Structure formats: structure tokens, C-alpha cells
Coordinates of C-alpha atoms in Angstrom, one line a residue:
M1 CA 241.0 70.9 77.5
M2 CA 242.3 72.0 74.1
T3 CA 240.9 75.2 72.6
S4 CA 240.7 76.6 69.0
R5 CA 240.3 80.1 67.6
K6 CA 239.7 81.4 64.0
E7 CA 239.5 85.1 64.1
G8 CA 237.6 87.0 61.4
V9 CA 235.9 83.8 60.1
M10 CA 232.7 83.7 62.2
K11 CA 231.3 85.7 65.0
F12 CA 229.3 84.0 67.8
K13 CA 226.3 85.6 69.5
S14 CA 227.5 84.4 72.9
E15 CA 230.3 82.7 74.8
E16 CA 228.1 79.7 75.2
E17 CA 227.7 79.4 71.4
Y18 CA 231.4 79.7 71.0
R19 CA 232.0 77.0 73.6
A20 CA 229.4 74.7 72.1
K21 CA 231.0 75.1 68.7
G22 CA 234.4 74.2 70.1
E23 CA 233.0 71.1 71.8
R24 CA 231.4 69.9 68.6
V25 CA 234.7 70.3 66.8
V26 CA 236.6 68.4 69.5
K27 CA 234.0 65.7 69.6
S28 CA 234.4 65.2 65.8
W29 CA 238.2 64.9 66.3
I30 CA 237.7 62.3 69.0
N31 CA 235.6 60.3 66.6
D32 CA 238.1 60.7 63.7
W33 CA 241.7 61.0 64.6
N34 CA 242.7 61.7 60.9
K35 CA 240.4 64.7 61.0
F36 CA 242.2 66.0 64.1
I37 CA 245.6 65.5 62.4
R38 CA 244.4 67.3 59.3
E39 CA 242.5 70.2 60.9
A40 CA 244.3 70.7 64.2
L41 CA 247.8 69.7 63.4
G42 CA 247.8 70.6 59.7
A43 CA 249.5 67.4 58.7
N44 CA 249.2 65.9 55.3
L45 CA 249.2 62.1 55.6
D46 CA 249.0 59.8 52.6
R47 CA 246.4 57.0 52.3
D48 CA 248.7 54.3 53.9
Q49 CA 249.6 56.6 56.8
Q50 CA 245.9 57.4 57.4
A51 CA 245.1 53.7 57.5
I52 CA 247.8 53.3 60.2
V53 CA 246.3 56.1 62.3
E54 CA 242.8 54.6 62.0
S55 CA 244.2 51.3 63.2
V56 CA 245.8 52.9 66.2
Q57 CA 242.5 54.6 67.0
H58 CA 240.6 51.4 67.0
N59 CA 243.0 48.5 67.5
P60 CA 245.2 47.7 70.6
R61 CA 248.1 46.5 68.5
T62 CA 249.5 47.9 65.3
T63 CA 252.7 47.0 63.5
V64 CA 254.3 48.8 60.6
A65 CA 257.2 47.5 58.5
S66 CA 258.5 50.3 56.4
G67 CA 260.8 51.2 53.6
T68 CA 263.3 54.1 53.9
A69 CA 262.0 57.7 54.3
R70 CA 258.4 56.5 54.0
G71 CA 257.2 58.7 56.9
K72 CA 257.0 56.0 59.6
D73 CA 258.3 58.3 62.4
F74 CA 256.0 61.1 61.4
V75 CA 252.9 58.9 61.4
T76 CA 254.0 57.5 64.7
A77 CA 254.2 61.1 66.1
C78 CA 250.7 61.9 64.7
A79 CA 249.2 58.8 66.3
A80 CA 250.9 59.4 69.6
I81 CA 249.8 63.1 69.9
S82 CA 246.3 62.1 68.8
F83 CA 246.2 59.5 71.6
L84 CA 247.6 62.0 74.1
Y85 CA 244.9 64.6 73.5
L86 CA 241.9 62.7 72.3
T87 CA 241.6 59.9 74.9
P88 CA 241.5 61.7 78.4
K89 CA 238.1 62.4 79.9
W90 CA 236.9 64.9 82.4
N91 CA 233.8 65.1 84.6
A92 CA 231.4 68.0 84.9
K93 CA 233.7 69.7 87.4
K94 CA 236.5 69.6 84.8
E95 CA 238.4 67.0 86.9
L96 CA 240.4 64.4 85.0
V97 CA 238.7 61.1 85.5
A98 CA 240.4 59.1 82.7
N99 CA 244.1 59.8 82.5
T100 CA 246.4 59.3 79.6
K101 CA 250.1 58.4 79.4
V102 CA 252.1 58.0 76.2
A103 CA 255.6 56.5 76.1
L104 CA 257.8 57.0 73.0
T105 CA 260.8 54.8 72.9
A106 CA 263.6 53.6 70.6
P107 CA 266.9 51.7 70.9
T108 CA 269.0 54.8 71.4
D109 CA 268.7 58.1 73.1
R110 CA 269.6 59.9 69.8
Q111 CA 266.6 58.3 68.1
V112 CA 264.3 59.6 70.8
K113 CA 265.8 63.1 71.2
N114 CA 266.8 63.8 67.6
I115 CA 264.1 62.0 65.6
M116 CA 261.0 61.2 67.6
M117 CA 260.6 64.3 69.9
P118 CA 261.3 66.8 67.0
E119 CA 258.4 65.2 65.1
I120 CA 256.2 65.7 68.2
A121 CA 257.4 69.3 68.6
R122 CA 256.7 70.0 64.9
L123 CA 253.1 68.9 65.3
Y124 CA 252.6 70.7 68.7
N125 CA 253.9 74.0 67.3
A126 CA 252.0 73.6 64.0
A127 CA 248.7 73.3 65.9
K128 CA 249.6 76.5 67.8
R129 CA 250.2 78.4 64.6
R130 CA 246.8 77.2 63.4
G131 CA 245.1 78.6 66.5
V132 CA 244.7 75.2 68.2
H133 CA 246.2 75.6 71.7
L134 CA 247.2 72.1 72.9
P135 CA 247.6 71.9 76.7
G136 CA 251.0 71.1 78.3
R137 CA 254.6 72.3 78.3
L138 CA 256.7 71.0 75.5
N139 CA 260.2 70.0 76.7
A140 CA 263.2 68.2 75.1
Y141 CA 261.9 64.7 76.1
D142 CA 258.2 65.2 76.9
I143 CA 254.9 67.1 77.1
R144 CA 253.9 67.7 80.7
M145 CA 250.5 68.8 81.9
D146 CA 249.5 70.4 85.2
D147 CA 248.0 67.0 86.1
V148 CA 250.9 64.7 86.7
E149 CA 248.8 61.7 85.6
W150 CA 248.5 63.0 82.0
F151 CA 251.7 63.2 79.9
L152 CA 253.8 62.1 76.9
T153 CA 257.4 61.2 77.5
G154 CA 260.2 59.8 75.4
F155 CA 263.2 57.7 76.6
K156 CA 265.7 55.1 75.4
A157 CA 264.5 51.5 75.7
D158 CA 267.1 50.1 78.2
E159 CA 266.9 46.3 78.3
H160 CA 268.6 46.3 81.7
N161 CA 266.2 48.7 83.4
H162 CA 262.7 47.2 83.3
E163 CA 261.6 49.4 86.2
A164 CA 261.5 52.3 83.7
W165 CA 258.2 50.9 82.5
S166 CA 256.6 50.5 85.9
G167 CA 254.9 54.0 86.0
F168 CA 252.8 53.5 83.0
H169 CA 249.6 52.2 84.4
A170 CA 246.7 54.5 83.4
V171 CA 243.2 54.4 82.1
N172 CA 244.6 55.2 78.6
T173 CA 248.1 54.0 77.9
M174 CA 250.1 54.0 74.6
F175 CA 253.6 52.8 73.7
A176 CA 255.0 54.0 70.4
V177 CA 258.1 52.1 69.5
T178 CA 260.3 53.2 66.6
E179 CA 263.1 51.1 65.1
A180 CA 261.4 48.3 67.0
S181 CA 263.5 45.5 65.5
G182 CA 266.5 46.9 67.5
I183 CA 264.8 46.4 70.9
S184 CA 265.1 43.2 72.9
D185 CA 262.4 40.7 73.5
D186 CA 262.9 41.2 77.3
T187 CA 262.1 44.9 76.9
F188 CA 258.9 44.1 75.1
G189 CA 258.1 41.6 77.8
A190 CA 258.2 44.6 80.3
I191 CA 256.1 46.7 78.0
E192 CA 253.5 43.9 77.7
G193 CA 253.0 44.0 81.4
N194 CA 251.5 47.5 81.0
L195 CA 249.1 46.7 78.2
Q196 CA 245.8 46.7 80.0
G197 CA 242.7 48.9 80.0
N198 CA 242.4 51.2 77.0
S199 CA 246.0 50.5 75.8
R200 CA 247.8 50.8 72.5
I201 CA 251.1 49.6 71.2
L202 CA 252.5 50.8 67.9
L203 CA 255.6 49.3 66.4
V204 CA 257.4 50.8 63.4
F205 CA 260.6 49.5 62.0
N206 CA 262.6 48.6 58.9
P207 CA 262.4 44.8 58.5
N208 CA 266.1 44.1 58.8
T209 CA 265.7 40.7 60.5
T210 CA 263.2 37.9 60.4
I211 CA 263.5 37.1 64.1
G212 CA 262.5 38.9 67.3
Y213 CA 259.3 40.5 68.7
A214 CA 259.0 43.1 66.0
A215 CA 259.3 40.5 63.2
K216 CA 256.8 38.2 64.9
S217 CA 254.3 41.1 65.1
Q218 CA 254.1 41.0 61.3
K219 CA 253.1 37.3 61.4
G220 CA 250.9 36.9 64.4
E221 CA 247.1 37.1 64.7
R222 CA 247.2 39.6 67.6
W223 CA 248.3 42.5 65.4
S224 CA 246.9 44.9 62.8
K225 CA 249.6 44.8 60.2
F226 CA 250.8 47.4 57.7
R227 CA 253.7 47.8 55.2
L228 CA 254.9 51.1 53.9
N229 CA 256.3 50.5 50.4
S230 CA 258.5 53.3 49.0
L231 CA 257.3 52.5 45.5
T232 CA 253.8 53.6 46.5
A233 CA 254.9 56.9 48.1
P234 CA 253.0 59.9 46.7
N235 CA 256.2 61.6 45.6
V236 CA 257.2 58.5 43.6
I237 CA 253.8 58.0 42.0
E238 CA 253.4 61.6 41.0
K239 CA 257.1 62.1 40.1
K240 CA 257.1 65.4 42.0
L241 CA 257.3 66.7 45.6
M242 CA 253.9 66.0 47.1
I243 CA 254.9 65.4 50.8
P244 CA 258.1 67.1 51.9
G245 CA 260.6 64.8 53.6
Q246 CA 259.3 61.5 52.1
V247 CA 261.2 59.4 49.6
D248 CA 261.3 60.8 46.1
Y249 CA 261.2 59.5 42.6
E250 CA 264.9 60.0 41.8
W251 CA 266.0 58.1 44.9
V252 CA 263.8 55.1 43.9
I253 CA 265.1 55.2 40.4
D254 CA 268.7 55.1 41.7
K255 CA 268.0 52.2 44.0
I256 CA 266.3 50.2 41.3
A257 CA 269.3 50.7 39.1
N258 CA 271.8 49.6 41.8
W259 CA 269.9 47.1 43.9
C260 CA 267.7 45.2 41.3
S261 CA 268.2 43.1 38.2
P262 CA 266.1 43.6 35.1
I263 CA 264.3 40.3 34.1
R264 CA 262.1 39.2 31.3
V265 CA 258.4 38.6 31.9
D266 CA 258.8 34.8 31.5
E267 CA 261.3 34.9 34.3
V268 CA 259.0 36.5 36.9
K269 CA 258.6 34.6 40.1
E270 CA 256.2 35.8 42.8
E271 CA 258.2 34.1 45.5
E272 CA 261.2 36.2 44.6
D273 CA 259.2 39.4 45.2
D274 CA 259.7 40.4 41.5
F275 CA 258.0 43.6 40.7
Q276 CA 257.1 45.8 37.7
F277 CA 258.0 49.5 37.6
E278 CA 257.3 51.7 34.6
G279 CA 256.8 48.7 32.3
Q280 CA 260.0 46.8 33.2
W281 CA 260.2 43.7 35.5
Y282 CA 262.9 43.6 38.2
R283 CA 264.2 41.1 40.8
P284 CA 265.1 42.8 44.1
T285 CA 268.1 42.2 46.3
D286 CA 267.6 41.8 50.0
I287 CA 268.7 45.4 50.7
F288 CA 266.0 46.6 48.2
R289 CA 263.4 44.4 49.9
I290 CA 264.2 46.0 53.2
K291 CA 264.9 49.6 52.2
V292 CA 262.4 50.1 49.5
L293 CA 259.6 47.4 49.6
G294 CA 259.5 47.4 53.4
K295 CA 259.7 43.6 53.3
F296 CA 261.8 41.1 55.3
P297 CA 265.0 39.8 53.7
K298 CA 264.6 36.6 51.7
V299 CA 264.4 33.6 53.9
G300 CA 267.8 32.1 54.8
Q301 CA 269.1 29.1 53.0
D302 CA 268.5 27.0 56.2
N303 CA 264.8 27.9 56.5
L304 CA 262.4 25.2 55.3
I305 CA 259.7 27.3 53.8
P306 CA 259.7 30.9 52.6
E307 CA 256.9 33.1 53.8
Q308 CA 256.0 34.0 50.1
W309 CA 255.1 30.4 49.4
I310 CA 252.6 30.4 52.3
E311 CA 251.1 33.7 51.1
L312 CA 250.7 32.4 47.5
A313 CA 248.9 29.2 48.8
E314 CA 246.6 31.4 51.0
Q315 CA 245.9 33.6 48.0
R316 CA 244.9 30.7 45.9
W317 CA 242.7 29.3 48.6
T318 CA 240.9 32.6 49.0
E319 CA 240.3 33.0 45.3
Y320 CA 239.2 29.4 44.9
H321 CA 236.6 29.6 47.7
S322 CA 235.3 33.1 46.8
S323 CA 233.7 31.7 43.7
R324 CA 231.9 28.9 45.5
T325 CA 228.7 29.1 47.6
Y326 CA 229.3 25.8 49.4
E327 CA 232.2 23.5 50.3
Y328 CA 232.7 20.5 48.1
Y329 CA 235.9 18.6 47.2
S330 CA 236.0 15.8 44.7
D331 CA 239.2 14.2 46.0
S332 CA 239.5 11.9 49.0
L333 CA 240.1 13.3 52.5
I334 CA 243.2 12.7 54.4
L335 CA 242.9 13.9 58.0
G336 CA 246.2 14.8 59.7
N337 CA 246.0 14.7 63.5
D338 CA 248.3 16.2 66.1
V339 CA 247.0 15.1 69.5
A340 CA 247.4 17.3 72.6
G341 CA 248.2 16.0 76.0
M342 CA 249.4 17.2 79.4
G343 CA 250.9 20.7 79.2
R344 CA 249.5 21.5 75.8
D345 CA 246.3 23.4 75.0
S346 CA 245.1 22.2 71.6
S347 CA 244.7 19.1 69.4
V348 CA 244.8 20.0 65.7
D349 CA 243.0 18.3 62.8
C350 CA 244.1 19.2 59.2
Y351 CA 241.5 18.4 56.5
R352 CA 243.4 18.0 53.2
Y353 CA 241.8 17.1 49.9
A354 CA 244.6 16.6 47.3
N355 CA 246.0 20.1 46.8
I356 CA 243.5 21.9 49.0
V357 CA 243.6 22.1 52.8
A358 CA 240.0 22.9 53.5
R359 CA 240.5 23.9 57.1
F360 CA 242.3 23.3 60.4
Y361 CA 240.2 22.4 63.4
E362 CA 241.6 23.1 66.9
T363 CA 240.1 21.9 70.1
N364 CA 241.2 23.3 73.4
S365 CA 242.0 20.6 76.0
A366 CA 243.3 23.1 78.7
G367 CA 246.4 20.9 79.1
V368 CA 244.4 17.8 80.0
A369 CA 244.6 14.7 77.8
D370 CA 241.4 14.3 75.8
H371 CA 242.2 11.0 74.0
M372 CA 238.7 9.5 73.9
E373 CA 237.1 12.8 72.8
T374 CA 239.7 13.1 70.0
A375 CA 239.2 9.5 69.0
G376 CA 235.5 10.0 68.9
R377 CA 235.8 13.1 66.7
I378 CA 238.0 11.2 64.2
A379 CA 235.8 8.1 64.2
N380 CA 232.8 10.3 63.4
V381 CA 234.7 11.7 60.3
L382 CA 235.6 8.2 59.2
A383 CA 232.1 6.9 59.7
N384 CA 230.6 9.6 57.5
D385 CA 233.2 9.6 54.8
H386 CA 234.1 6.0 53.8
E387 CA 237.1 7.1 51.7
A388 CA 238.7 9.2 54.3
I389 CA 242.0 8.2 56.0
S390 CA 243.4 9.6 59.2
S391 CA 247.1 10.0 59.8
I392 CA 247.9 10.3 63.6
D393 CA 251.1 11.3 65.3
T394 CA 251.6 8.2 67.5
I395 CA 254.7 9.3 69.3
G396 CA 253.4 10.1 72.8
E397 CA 249.7 11.2 73.3
G398 CA 248.5 10.1 69.9
A399 CA 249.2 6.4 70.5
G400 CA 246.1 6.1 72.7
V401 CA 243.9 7.7 70.1
Y402 CA 245.3 5.4 67.4
S403 CA 244.7 2.3 69.6
R404 CA 241.1 3.3 70.2
L405 CA 240.4 3.8 66.5
V406 CA 241.8 0.3 65.8
E407 CA 239.5 -1.1 68.5
L408 CA 236.6 0.6 66.8
G409 CA 237.4 -1.3 63.6
Y410 CA 239.2 1.4 61.6
E411 CA 242.6 -0.3 61.4
D412 CA 242.7 -0.1 57.6
R413 CA 241.9 3.6 57.6
V414 CA 244.2 5.0 60.3
I415 CA 248.0 5.5 59.9
S416 CA 250.4 5.4 62.8
C417 CA 252.7 8.3 62.0
K418 CA 256.0 8.0 63.9
Y419 CA 258.4 10.9 63.3
S420 CA 261.4 9.0 64.7
E421 CA 261.1 6.0 62.3
S422 CA 263.3 5.6 59.3
A423 CA 262.3 7.5 56.1
K424 CA 261.8 4.4 54.1
S425 CA 258.9 3.0 52.0
E426 CA 257.1 -0.2 52.9
F427 CA 259.5 -1.9 50.5
D428 CA 262.4 -0.7 52.7
Q429 CA 263.6 1.8 50.0
P430 CA 264.8 5.3 51.0
L431 CA 262.2 8.0 50.5
T432 CA 263.3 11.0 48.4
D433 CA 262.1 14.4 47.5
V434 CA 260.4 15.3 44.2
T435 CA 263.8 15.4 42.4
G436 CA 264.9 12.0 43.7
Q437 CA 268.1 13.7 44.9
Y438 CA 267.5 14.2 48.7
E439 CA 267.1 11.5 51.3
F440 CA 266.0 12.0 54.9
A441 CA 267.3 11.3 58.4
N442 CA 263.9 10.2 59.6
M443 CA 260.2 10.3 58.8
R444 CA 259.8 13.8 60.4
A445 CA 262.3 15.2 58.0
Y446 CA 260.6 13.5 55.0
L447 CA 257.2 14.7 56.0
F448 CA 258.3 18.3 56.6
W449 CA 260.1 18.3 53.3
A450 CA 257.0 16.9 51.6
V451 CA 255.1 20.0 52.7
R452 CA 258.0 22.2 51.3
D453 CA 257.8 20.5 47.9
W454 CA 254.0 20.7 47.9
L455 CA 254.2 24.5 48.5
N456 CA 257.1 25.2 46.2
P457 CA 255.7 27.1 43.2
K458 CA 258.2 25.4 40.9
N459 CA 256.5 22.0 41.4
N460 CA 253.1 23.3 40.1
Q461 CA 251.1 21.6 42.8
N462 CA 248.7 24.6 43.1
A463 CA 248.7 24.2 46.8
M464 CA 245.9 26.0 48.7
L465 CA 246.0 26.8 52.4
P466 CA 243.3 28.7 54.5
P467 CA 244.7 32.0 55.7
N468 CA 246.1 31.2 59.2
E469 CA 248.8 33.4 60.8
R470 CA 249.7 30.8 63.4
L471 CA 250.5 28.2 60.6
K472 CA 252.5 30.8 58.7
E473 CA 254.5 31.7 61.8
E474 CA 255.2 28.0 62.5
A475 CA 256.2 27.2 58.9
I476 CA 258.7 29.9 58.4
E477 CA 260.5 29.3 61.7
I478 CA 261.5 25.7 60.9
K479 CA 265.1 25.2 59.9
W480 CA 266.9 22.3 58.2
K481 CA 270.4 21.1 57.3
F482 CA 272.4 18.3 55.7
Q483 CA 273.9 15.6 57.9
S484 CA 277.4 14.4 57.2
N485 CA 276.0 11.5 55.2
G486 CA 274.1 13.9 52.9
S487 CA 270.6 13.3 54.3
V488 CA 268.3 16.1 55.3
I489 CA 267.4 16.6 58.9
I490 CA 265.0 19.1 60.6
E491 CA 266.1 21.0 63.7
P492 CA 264.8 19.6 67.0
K493 CA 261.3 20.7 68.0
E494 CA 262.7 22.1 71.3
D495 CA 264.8 24.6 69.3
I496 CA 261.8 25.8 67.3
K497 CA 259.7 26.2 70.5
K498 CA 262.4 28.4 72.1
R499 CA 262.1 30.9 69.2
L500 CA 258.4 30.5 68.5
G501 CA 257.2 30.2 72.1
R502 CA 255.0 27.2 71.3
S503 CA 255.0 23.9 69.5
T504 CA 254.4 23.6 65.7
D505 CA 251.0 21.9 66.2
L506 CA 249.3 23.2 63.0
F507 CA 252.3 22.4 60.8
D508 CA 252.7 18.9 62.3
A509 CA 249.1 18.1 61.5
L510 CA 249.6 19.3 57.9
A511 CA 252.8 17.2 57.6
N512 CA 251.0 14.1 58.8
T513 CA 248.8 14.2 55.7
F514 CA 251.8 13.3 53.6
H515 CA 252.6 10.0 55.1
P516 CA 253.9 7.7 52.4
I517 CA 252.0 4.5 52.3
S518 CA 250.4 2.7 49.3
R519 CA 246.9 3.1 50.7
L520 CA 247.2 6.9 50.0
E521 CA 247.8 6.6 46.3
S522 CA 244.4 8.1 45.6
V523 CA 245.4 11.2 47.5
A524 CA 247.3 13.8 45.4
S525 CA 250.8 14.6 46.4
P526 CA 253.9 16.1 44.7
A527 CA 255.4 13.9 42.1
G528 CA 258.1 11.7 43.6
Y529 CA 256.2 11.2 46.9
F530 CA 254.5 8.0 47.9

């Protein structure tokens, strides 16, 4: 157990009173890790760093994308040492009954030995100077206790040696991973195998790339997500040294001058991550996004939809619905349906009213085709909303649903949406984008591009999407290119699934709502479509 001592401050009447006081202090630290870091370790964390520690205390998965010198390694050390000392439990006989193991890892041995472990040592020794005696022996790569089942250790993440992770089964287990974008997905697969019981994983990294496990952690629903922006660092805000070692005002000024372009206020575009600093607007380069803003580089030219467009649509949706006490939409409903079958878990319905996607509805089929159930659900919507239209993917599993709805008498209100068919109108004319310049290899490419044009802020469609991390993750993974004849084609679904780990079911359901037939003229769409 850890002990504390403050001589000359307070005298206790008995050893029991002294022990009781210590137990109350330790209990308060267990309940509030930031209090432990402040009082026991003497560390000065800023507000963003404190929020990260609080997340690690309460959430199994925390991911932090960070700008340069923003204190990501220091806050990682604070969280790791807090987990090490505040999660073990002992019985009345002072026997360890809930052990704790902490693993610190990074892509290189240098990062572990020269960056991570010195931060741990700094905190351990600071506590000792403050009269808080933390158990264990501090070594170059670890803190070892007398009980071999309670320790902190650091080592290089070797993608060829997954057995290195095999000894980390414990009641309380934490993996703190710095420079996480440089670690392979296979290694994270090995780490995932140990995430059970009271486990934690903390990823910290500079967002150098938009692919890989670390990048996905900033997009998925499983994670508590944070971003450390150098512009909001205390030293920068106060223009003086508040926290030693963190980024300072002069560094930021230099990077703005060299990595950004001044722009006028009428040139500001949110999708470009334009920002205001000291009264002037700037447009950042990719290196500024990564090193200062803690953001991913701007999406590549072959990516269909930038993440910023999705976030803007989600923000509009949230603002629109926050001012309404009930759900009502004046425009007609078009229901996009992506039907599950064997080997897939969910069917997805997308409810779009002109520029607003009200919601997505997912039903779990457990990999068993549920055609009649899906047909019944769609029929119920059509029966209760006589202006509604359903657009169903009829390549594969959706064909049976479409046929059943036709049998039920809805042939004029259901659309057979075939991705493989030609991207032509009912008058056999090539379908184009909003500018009239681009033509498409097939209907899939047309529909996917229609979503792109709908979300593109330049087209002023005021698109609104309900916040959904899975949809965002799907949308920003899709790539496109020009064919030799100049038409746009979307990459094969199999290629997307390899990167994403699943099908783009939500995005497909949304894309289906843009099917170009004359019966949908009443449904709003970007100019140039339908």
C-alpha cells in the first residue's frame, strides 16, 4: 500500500488516527485520479489533459490525437501510474486479491526507454519528494513490486512477436500506447486479446495518416475520443510559460507564419479547417493540421467524402433538432433500404426527407435472411405515409423484398435500385453530377457521387445527418477514380471491406435515396440530379 507523510503539519493522537487519515486520503484518490495526480504526484495538468485522465479512469478505450509538444506522453504517464496504484485491491489480511498489470509500448525501443519511462520516473520520484512513498522498485523499463502479479513494464511493440503480450491477463490490465499510428494492426490484434475484465487501452499519437487502427479509433463508436490542439495550450493562450515542456506561443507564431496562408473572412471554409488566431483568419497546410491542430491530413484526392463534410452535416442536424420538441418533416419521405442476408448482421433503413436524414434504423438478422420481416417493415411505412417511396438495393438479398412489396400492391412506390446498371436516365441519357461535367461508370458510382454533391458545402444543400460514427467511418473510406473514358468509378466493395472490416451498409442505404427516377421529383436533391 502507498503511504504519505507531512511532518509538522498535523499531529495525530494515535497510530490508528494516522492510518485512518491516510486511508481516507487514498480513497479520495481512488475516486478521483486527477486529485491523486495533483496531490500525490504534484503534476500540473491542463483542462484537456485532465479530461483524458478522467476518461481513462471511467472508460475502457481512450484515444488521443495530438499536436506537437502538447503533453501527450506526460498525460499518458500520469494515467498509467494512476492505474498502477489506484486499481489493485487487498483483503483484510493485506493479501493482493485484485492484481494490476500495466504495459507501456511504442514502435521503437528508444521511445519506450528515452521518452515514456523517463516520464514515469519523473512522476514516481516527484511523489517521493512530496512524502508519498509509492511501492515498487523503479528500473529502466519497469516498476516491480514484491508481488510478481503487480507491475508496470515498458517494451517495444514487435509486430513479429505476439507472444510478448501473452502475460498480461490480470484483474486490472492497462495498455498505454504512444505513437500509436506507427504500430501495426496485427499488434493491436494481439493487444485486443488481452482486453478483458477491468481493462483499459489508451492510444496517443500524432495523426500522420488516415488509415490503420489508431486512425480508426478516432472514428469508431467504441472509443472515448480526444484531440490536443496546440493553439489551446495554456502557454499559447497566456503567452507565457505556464506548463514547462509544453508548446509555447513563439513556436505557434512561427508555424502559423510558415505553414498557413492568411485569408479574408469571405474566403473562410469550414471544410478546409480554416481558423482564426488573434483576429486573422488562416488556411492550414496538412503539416499544420497534424503538428499543431492535432487533426488528420486533408483527405486525399481519391477519397469520395472528406470527414469535415460529415461533421458539418452532423452539426447542422444537432442544431436543427435541438430547437424542436417533436419530430416533423414537411417534405416527402424517401426510404433507402440495404437488405441483409446470409453472412451479414444488419439490414439498414435510411429515412431521408429532402435535405434531412431523420434517422437510420438497423435491425440485426444474426446472419439469417429476414426478407419477409424487412418487407413487412417497409410495407408498414408505406401504408402509414402515402407519399413515401422506398428505394431497395435489389442486387442479391433485396430482390426478394422488392418482389414481396410489388405483390402487396406497392409497385408504384418501390424502386428497384441496381448498382450494376448503367448510369442513365429513363430517357437513356447519361446521368451527370451537379456541374454537368462528370459521367459515371454505373449506377453505384452515380448514387455515391450524389451523396458527395449533397454533402459538399459548396452546393448549399444544407445537408443534415444524425451523428453516427459508423456512417462517418464508412463514408471517408470510399475511394474513386476516373476510367480511361473519363467516367467516374467507385472502388470495388471488397476493397473497402478489407480496410474497413465490414460492408458500407449505412452509406449504401443513404445512397439508395438518391435514385434518379421521375417519380422522385418531389424529393429534394442537389441541382443537376434527377
